C-alpha positions as a printed Julia matrix, in Angstrom:
210×3 Matrix{Float64}:
 -71.72   -2.99  -57.96
 -69.55   -4.84  -55.29
 -71.2    -4.84  -51.82
 -69.89   -2.15  -49.41
 -69.06   -2.99  -46.08
 -70.23   -0.18  -43.4
 -67.46    1.68  -41.95
 -66.03   -0.15  -38.68
 -66.41    1.62  -35.61
 -64.89   -1.02  -33.05
 -62.23   -2.46  -35.12
 -64.52   -5.46  -36.51
 -62.76   -6.04  -39.7
 -59.06   -5.65  -37.75
 -57.27   -8.92  -37.55
 -56.66  -10.63  -34.17
 -52.93   -9.36  -33.95
 -54.09   -5.93  -34.81
 -57.05   -6.02  -32.34
 -54.76   -7.56  -29.62
 -51.96   -4.63  -30.27
 -55.15   -2.27  -29.39
 -56.37   -3.46  -26.66
 -53.71   -5.49  -25.07
 -55.97   -8.53  -24.35
 -54.37  -12.05  -23.42
 -55.32  -14.79  -25.89
 -55.33  -18.17  -23.86
 -54.64  -21.41  -26.09
 -58.38  -22.37  -26.8
 -58.85  -18.9   -28.27
 -55.94  -18.61  -30.04
 -56.52  -22.53  -31.58
 -60.16  -21.05  -33.01
 -58.48  -18.18  -34.49
 -55.34  -19.83  -35.83
 -52.92  -17.86  -33.93
 -50.26  -18.18  -31.03
 -51.36  -17.66  -27.67
 -50.54  -14.51  -26.04
 -49.79  -14.49  -21.9
 -49.57  -11.16  -20.14
 -45.87  -10.76  -18.64
 -47.53  -11.1   -15.21
 -48.85  -14.31  -15.79
 -45.81  -16.02  -17.39
 -44.56  -18.94  -15.88
 -42.0   -18.34  -13.27
 -39.56  -20.49  -14.81
 -39.45  -17.95  -17.67
 -38.93  -14.86  -14.81
 -36.21  -16.65  -12.96
 -33.29  -16.12  -15.59
 -33.91  -12.32  -15.56
 -33.93  -12.44  -11.77
 -30.6   -14.16  -11.75
 -29.09  -12.0   -14.25
 -29.93   -8.88  -12.15
 -28.76  -10.6    -9.26
 -25.46  -11.73  -10.68
 -25.09   -7.84  -12.38
 -25.66   -6.31   -8.42
 -22.71   -8.8    -7.22
 -20.18   -7.77   -9.98
 -20.9    -4.26   -9.35
 -20.37   -5.02   -5.29
 -17.07   -6.9    -6.09
 -15.6    -4.11   -8.06
 -16.38   -1.29   -5.93
 -14.77   -3.68   -3.23
 -12.11   -4.07   -5.34
 -10.99   -0.35   -5.51
 -11.39   -0.15   -1.46
  -8.33    0.02    0.24
  -7.44   -2.89    2.65
 -10.04   -5.28    0.95
  -8.33   -8.69   -0.44
  -9.49   -9.19   -3.79
 -10.48  -12.84   -4.71
  -7.6   -14.85   -5.85
  -5.06  -12.6    -4.3
  -2.23  -14.24   -2.22
  -3.24  -14.27    1.65
  -0.29  -12.25    3.14
  -1.18  -11.06    6.57
  -0.24   -7.45    7.12
   1.94   -6.87    9.66
   1.85   -4.5    12.43
   4.7    -2.83   14.18
   5.25   -3.83   17.78
   4.91   -1.06   20.43
   7.91   -2.23   22.11
  10.23   -2.32   18.9
   8.67    1.14   18.03
   9.79    2.59   21.37
  12.94    0.87   21.46
  13.62    2.35   17.94
  12.87    5.8    19.27
  15.16    5.53   22.47
  18.06    4.45   20.21
  17.87    7.22   17.48
  17.72    9.83   20.4
  20.46    8.38   22.17
  22.32    8.31   18.62
  21.49   12.34   18.5
  22.77   13.09   21.96
  25.97   11.2    21.02
  26.31   13.07   18.03
  25.87   16.34   19.38
  28.05   15.51   22.84
  31.08   14.39   20.2
  30.83   17.1    17.7
  32.68   19.94   19.4
  35.76   17.18   19.85
  35.57   15.95   16.65
  35.9    19.63   15.19
  39.06   20.24   16.95
  40.26   16.76   17.43
  44.06   18.19   17.91
  43.03   19.54   20.94
  41.75   16.57   21.96
  44.28   14.19   21.15
  47.11   16.63   22.67
  46.17   16.39   26.01
  45.34   13.04   26.15
  48.96   12.17   24.82
  50.19   14.29   27.52
  48.63   12.2    29.94
  50.66    9.08   28.54
  53.81   10.88   28.69
  53.9    11.72   25.27
  54.68   15.53   24.54
  55.24   17.23   20.71
  52.49   16.14   18.92
  52.76   17.98   15.67
  49.96   16.2    12.95
  47.37   18.58   13.73
  46.36   18.98   10.12
  45.5    15.31    9.98
  43.94   15.39   13.19
  41.6    18.16   11.72
  40.83   16.17    8.8
  40.24   12.88   10.49
  37.81   14.86   13.04
  35.75   16.4    10.24
  35.53   13.1     8.35
  34.42   11.02   11.55
  31.61   13.93   12.43
  30.37   13.81    8.7
  29.97   10.0     8.64
  28.3    10.16   12.02
  25.79   12.78   10.57
  25.29   10.44    7.47
  24.76    7.05    9.5
  22.33    8.83   11.62
  20.3    10.34    8.85
  20.71    7.0     7.16
  19.24    5.42   10.63
  16.62    7.54   10.38
  15.22    7.08    7.12
  15.49    3.16    7.12
  13.91    3.11   10.42
  10.94    4.69    9.4
  10.42    2.42    6.31
  11.16   -0.37    8.11
   8.43    0.66   10.79
   5.84    1.39    8.26
   6.35   -1.9     6.69
   5.9    -3.56    9.85
   9.45   -4.95   10.48
  11.6    -5.34   13.28
  13.49   -2.15   13.36
  15.55   -1.78   16.48
  18.53   -3.25   15.09
  19.05   -0.63   12.66
  19.81    2.46   14.76
  21.67    0.02   17.02
  23.86   -0.99   14.26
  24.16    2.54   13.08
  25.59    3.38   16.57
  27.99    0.98   16.48
  29.43    1.6    13.41
  29.5     5.53   14.26
  31.89    4.72   17.07
  34.21    2.36   14.99
  34.05    5.49   12.69
  35.59    7.56   15.4
  37.71    5.15   16.84
  39.36    4.88   13.3
  39.58    8.1    12.21
  41.14    8.78   15.8
  43.9     6.03   15.27
  45.15    7.24   12.07
  45.72   11.05   13.61
  47.59    9.56   16.23
  49.27    6.71   14.27
  50.78    9.39   11.7
  52.47   11.25   14.67
  55.98   10.62   14.96
  56.31   11.58   18.59
  53.36    8.99   19.1
  55.38    6.42   17.41
  58.41    6.76   19.1
  56.31    6.59   22.38
  54.62    3.06   20.88
  58.43    1.76   20.21
  59.62    2.39   23.54
  57.05    0.73   25.39
  58.2    -2.69   23.31
  60.54   -4.84   25.27
């Protein structure tokens, strides 16, 4: 009959690994050599060299998260992005642009009645020059409406281009200035066409030649 062992009460017959798993007791190198197993060192007693990689990984991950958050924030320059200085509109340029646009609007309002009745504007001017019998009313009316439409288009275009230029931080005052010069040139051309097509005015021009 085989010899029976008493029932274990405190894990006497368990292997060192099983006992260690149960009681989580660390085993130093000397005890491990006696038992013929690998030494077990608690996490808090591990050499600092084994813990540093974990700390470095955590720090690296936090740095990546901060970089990603900053990359989505407006106005934050991403690493490797071209360093282009953001321009801000000069206060004097903004004021000058606003003044020129306002003058353009005033000029448009002032010239609107005359352009809508261009024959009535041309006839008194020709009478002062000694020319009577202006008869190209239809052409003059068409030229007046055309000049007014082009002036409105130039002023609206100046408003749009000036707004975009100011938002981009570029020099802008020249835009309404050029639009105003172009508007005056349009009026002069339309007026010259309306007057030059009239026989009475052309007869006056020929009479003034030597």
